[in-house]
Short mmCIF file of C-alpha atoms in Angstrom, two decimals:
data_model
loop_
_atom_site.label_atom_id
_atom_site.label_comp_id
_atom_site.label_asym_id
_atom_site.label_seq_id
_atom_site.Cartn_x
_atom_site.Cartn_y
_atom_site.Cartn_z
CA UNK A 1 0.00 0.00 0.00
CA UNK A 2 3.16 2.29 0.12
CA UNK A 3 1.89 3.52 -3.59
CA UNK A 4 -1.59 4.25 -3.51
CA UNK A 5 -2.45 6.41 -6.26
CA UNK A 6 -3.14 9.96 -4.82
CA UNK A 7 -6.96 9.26 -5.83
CA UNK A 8 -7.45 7.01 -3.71
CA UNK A 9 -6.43 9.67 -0.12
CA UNK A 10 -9.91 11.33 0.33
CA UNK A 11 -11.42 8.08 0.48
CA UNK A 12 -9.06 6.69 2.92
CA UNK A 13 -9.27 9.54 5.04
CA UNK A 14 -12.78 9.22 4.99
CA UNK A 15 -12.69 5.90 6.00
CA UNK A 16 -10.98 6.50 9.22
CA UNK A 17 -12.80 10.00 10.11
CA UNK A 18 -15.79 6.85 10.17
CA UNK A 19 -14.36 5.17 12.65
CA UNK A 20 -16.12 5.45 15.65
CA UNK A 21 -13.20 4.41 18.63
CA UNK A 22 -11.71 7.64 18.99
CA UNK A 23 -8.67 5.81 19.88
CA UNK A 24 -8.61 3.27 17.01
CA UNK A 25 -9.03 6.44 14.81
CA UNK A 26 -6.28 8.31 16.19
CA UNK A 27 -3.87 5.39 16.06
CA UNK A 28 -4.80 4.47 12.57
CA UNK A 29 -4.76 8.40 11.37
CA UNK A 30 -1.05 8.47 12.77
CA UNK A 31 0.03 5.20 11.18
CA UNK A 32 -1.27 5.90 7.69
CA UNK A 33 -0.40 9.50 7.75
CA UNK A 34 3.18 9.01 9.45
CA UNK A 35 4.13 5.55 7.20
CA UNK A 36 3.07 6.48 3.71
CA UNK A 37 3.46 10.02 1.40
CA UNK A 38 0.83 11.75 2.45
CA UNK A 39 -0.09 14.43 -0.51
CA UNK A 40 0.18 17.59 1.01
CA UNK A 41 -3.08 18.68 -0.12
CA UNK A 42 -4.67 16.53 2.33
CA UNK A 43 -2.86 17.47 5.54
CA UNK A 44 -5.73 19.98 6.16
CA UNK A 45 -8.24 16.73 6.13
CA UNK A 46 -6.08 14.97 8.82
CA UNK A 47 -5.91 18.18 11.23
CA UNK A 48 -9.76 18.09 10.83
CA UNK A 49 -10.15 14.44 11.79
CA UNK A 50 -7.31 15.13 14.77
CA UNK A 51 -9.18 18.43 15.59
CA UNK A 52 -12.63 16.25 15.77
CA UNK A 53 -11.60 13.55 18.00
CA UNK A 54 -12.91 14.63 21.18
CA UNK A 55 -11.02 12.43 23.68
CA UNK A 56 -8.60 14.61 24.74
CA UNK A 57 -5.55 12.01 25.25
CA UNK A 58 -6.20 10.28 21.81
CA UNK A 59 -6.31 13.99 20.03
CA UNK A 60 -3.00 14.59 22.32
CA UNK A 61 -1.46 11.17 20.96
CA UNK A 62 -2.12 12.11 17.73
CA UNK A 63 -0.83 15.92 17.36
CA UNK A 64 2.04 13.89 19.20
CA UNK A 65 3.12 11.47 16.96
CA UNK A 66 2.39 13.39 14.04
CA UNK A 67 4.53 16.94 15.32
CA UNK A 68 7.26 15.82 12.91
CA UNK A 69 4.84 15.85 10.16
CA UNK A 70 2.97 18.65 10.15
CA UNK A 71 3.69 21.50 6.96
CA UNK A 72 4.42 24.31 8.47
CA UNK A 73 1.40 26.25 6.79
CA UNK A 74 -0.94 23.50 9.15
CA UNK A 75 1.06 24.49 13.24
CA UNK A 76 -0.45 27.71 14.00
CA UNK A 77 -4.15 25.50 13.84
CA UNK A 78 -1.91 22.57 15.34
CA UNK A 79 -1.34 24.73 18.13
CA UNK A 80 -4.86 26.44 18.41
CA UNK A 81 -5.96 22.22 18.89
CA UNK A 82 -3.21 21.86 21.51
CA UNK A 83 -4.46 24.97 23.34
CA UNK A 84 -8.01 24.00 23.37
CA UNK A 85 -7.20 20.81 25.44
CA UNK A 86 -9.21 21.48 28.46
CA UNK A 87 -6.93 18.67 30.57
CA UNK A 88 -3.56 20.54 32.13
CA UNK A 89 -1.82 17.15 32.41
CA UNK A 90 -2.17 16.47 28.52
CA UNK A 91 -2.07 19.89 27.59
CA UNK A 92 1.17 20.05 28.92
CA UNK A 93 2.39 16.66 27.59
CA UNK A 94 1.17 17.51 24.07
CA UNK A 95 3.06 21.09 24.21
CA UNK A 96 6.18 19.60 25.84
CA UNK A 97 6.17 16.89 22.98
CA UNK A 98 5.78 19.42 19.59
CA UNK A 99 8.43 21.87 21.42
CA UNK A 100 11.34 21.04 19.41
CA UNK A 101 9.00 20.82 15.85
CA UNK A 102 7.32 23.97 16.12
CA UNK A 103 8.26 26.76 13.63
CA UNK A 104 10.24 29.17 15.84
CA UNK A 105 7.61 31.61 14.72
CA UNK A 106 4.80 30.25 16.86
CA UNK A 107 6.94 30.20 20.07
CA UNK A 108 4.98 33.27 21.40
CA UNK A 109 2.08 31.63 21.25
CA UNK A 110 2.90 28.23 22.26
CA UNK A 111 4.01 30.51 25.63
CA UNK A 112 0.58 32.21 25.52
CA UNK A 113 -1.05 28.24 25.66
CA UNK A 114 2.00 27.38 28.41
CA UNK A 115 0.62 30.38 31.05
CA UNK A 116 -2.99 29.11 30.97
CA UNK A 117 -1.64 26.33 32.20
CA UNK A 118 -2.55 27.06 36.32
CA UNK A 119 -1.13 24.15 37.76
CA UNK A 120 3.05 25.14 37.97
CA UNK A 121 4.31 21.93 37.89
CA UNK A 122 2.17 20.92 34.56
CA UNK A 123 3.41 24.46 33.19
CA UNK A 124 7.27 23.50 34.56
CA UNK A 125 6.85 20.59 32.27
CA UNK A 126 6.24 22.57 29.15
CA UNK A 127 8.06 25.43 29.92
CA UNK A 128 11.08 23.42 30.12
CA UNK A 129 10.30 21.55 26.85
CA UNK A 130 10.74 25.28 25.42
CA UNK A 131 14.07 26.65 26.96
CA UNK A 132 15.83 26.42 24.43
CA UNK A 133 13.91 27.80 21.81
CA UNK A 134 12.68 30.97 24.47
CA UNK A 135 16.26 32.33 24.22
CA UNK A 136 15.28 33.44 20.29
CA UNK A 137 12.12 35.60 22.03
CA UNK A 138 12.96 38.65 23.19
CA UNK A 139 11.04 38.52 26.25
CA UNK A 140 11.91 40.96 29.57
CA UNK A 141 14.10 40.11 32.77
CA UNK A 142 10.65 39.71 34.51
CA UNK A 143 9.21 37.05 32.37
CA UNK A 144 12.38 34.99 32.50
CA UNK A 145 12.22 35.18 36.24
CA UNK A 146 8.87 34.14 36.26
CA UNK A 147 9.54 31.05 33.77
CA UNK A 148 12.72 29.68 35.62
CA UNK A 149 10.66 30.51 39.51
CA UNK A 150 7.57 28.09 37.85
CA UNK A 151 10.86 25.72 36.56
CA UNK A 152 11.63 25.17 39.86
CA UNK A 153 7.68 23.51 40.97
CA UNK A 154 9.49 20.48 39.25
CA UNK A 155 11.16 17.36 41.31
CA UNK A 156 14.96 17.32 41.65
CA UNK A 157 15.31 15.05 38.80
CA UNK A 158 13.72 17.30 36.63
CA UNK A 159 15.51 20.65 37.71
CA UNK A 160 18.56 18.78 37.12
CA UNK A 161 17.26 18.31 33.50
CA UNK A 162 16.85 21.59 33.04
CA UNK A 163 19.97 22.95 34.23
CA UNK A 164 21.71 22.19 30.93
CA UNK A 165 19.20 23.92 28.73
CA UNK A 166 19.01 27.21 30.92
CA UNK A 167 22.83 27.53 31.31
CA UNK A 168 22.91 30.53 28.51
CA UNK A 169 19.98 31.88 29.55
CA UNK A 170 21.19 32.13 33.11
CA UNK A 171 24.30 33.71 32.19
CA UNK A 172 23.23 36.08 29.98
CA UNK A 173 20.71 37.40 32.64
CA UNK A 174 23.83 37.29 35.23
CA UNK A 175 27.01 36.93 34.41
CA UNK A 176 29.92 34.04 33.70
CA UNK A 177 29.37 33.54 37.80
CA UNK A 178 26.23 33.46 38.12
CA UNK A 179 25.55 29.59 36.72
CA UNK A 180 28.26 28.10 39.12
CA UNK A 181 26.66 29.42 41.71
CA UNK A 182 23.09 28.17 40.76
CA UNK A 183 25.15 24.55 40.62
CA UNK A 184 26.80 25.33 44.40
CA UNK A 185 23.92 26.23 45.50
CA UNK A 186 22.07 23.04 44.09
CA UNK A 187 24.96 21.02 45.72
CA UNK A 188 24.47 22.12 48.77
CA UNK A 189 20.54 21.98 48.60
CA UNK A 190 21.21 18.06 47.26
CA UNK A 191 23.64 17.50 51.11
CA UNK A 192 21.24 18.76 53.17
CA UNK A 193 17.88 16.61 51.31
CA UNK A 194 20.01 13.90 50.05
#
């Protein structure tokens, strides 16, 4: 099936928007649409079927698996589906998980969806998922204060994660002292809560 005639896409793609399992539709959109050469023409119809699928973790799998996949022209409504998922937890996941496809034009945005996120470890998550990419936004002292004081709502493991990623951020907001000292003062944090 790896050379179906281009004729025959609208009809496949209607046969799966039929299926009723939102799951089973979800998991058989990403496999078709992530295995074979999608015409780009029909990328449109698959964000449709993704944006109908109204259980939230099976639309989450599917923008998901299919963030490598997306034309460009299709992430700004990508992202509009990923903000309208009502569920922190996946909200989160799903944002975390299209961070590093995401055209760096939609990063203010995607940090517009990441603060209506209320609960700070959920919004750690994502935010974190997005470090790197925040250093190309030129966003104010203040902001990056805020994102690295909602960073730290994360577990140990997770700062520690982090640390890498926020090491030019951190010293362009200080100075070529200011990450060792973040690290010492981890340290000594890490002897005192082992």
């Amino acid at each position: 099936y790896t050379h179906w005639p281009e004729s025959l896409w609208p009809e496949v793609l209607a046969i799966i928007h039929e299926i009723e399992d939102e799951y089973n539709r979800s998991i058989t959109l990403t496999l078709i649409a992530k295995n074979l050469p999608l015409p780009k023409v029909l990328w449109p119809e698959v964000l449709a079927i993704t944006r109908e699928i109204k259980d939230e973790h099976a639309r989450s799998r599917t923008l998901c698996t299919m963030a490598e996949h997306w034309p460009e022209l299709l992430w700004a409504n990508a992202l509009v589906i990923t903000g309208e998922i009502k569920d922190e937890y996946t909200r989160s996941n799903t944002l975390a998980s299209v961070a590093n496809h995401l055209p760096s034009q939609l990063l203010s945005q995607s940090l517009e969806i990441i603060w209506t996120i209320q609960d700070k470890y959920y919004c750690a998550k994502a935010l974190q998922a997005f470090l790197p990419a925040l250093e190309q936004l030129s966003i104010p002292f203040s902001e990056w204060a805020r994102t690295l004081d909602i960073i730290a709502y994360q577990n140990r493991s997770e700062i520690l994660k982090a640390l890498p990623n926020s090491r030019p951020i951190v010293t362009r907001l200080g100075d070529s002292k200011t990450f060792p000292a973040i690290l010492q003062a981890v340290r000594e944090v890490c002897q005192q809560w082992p």
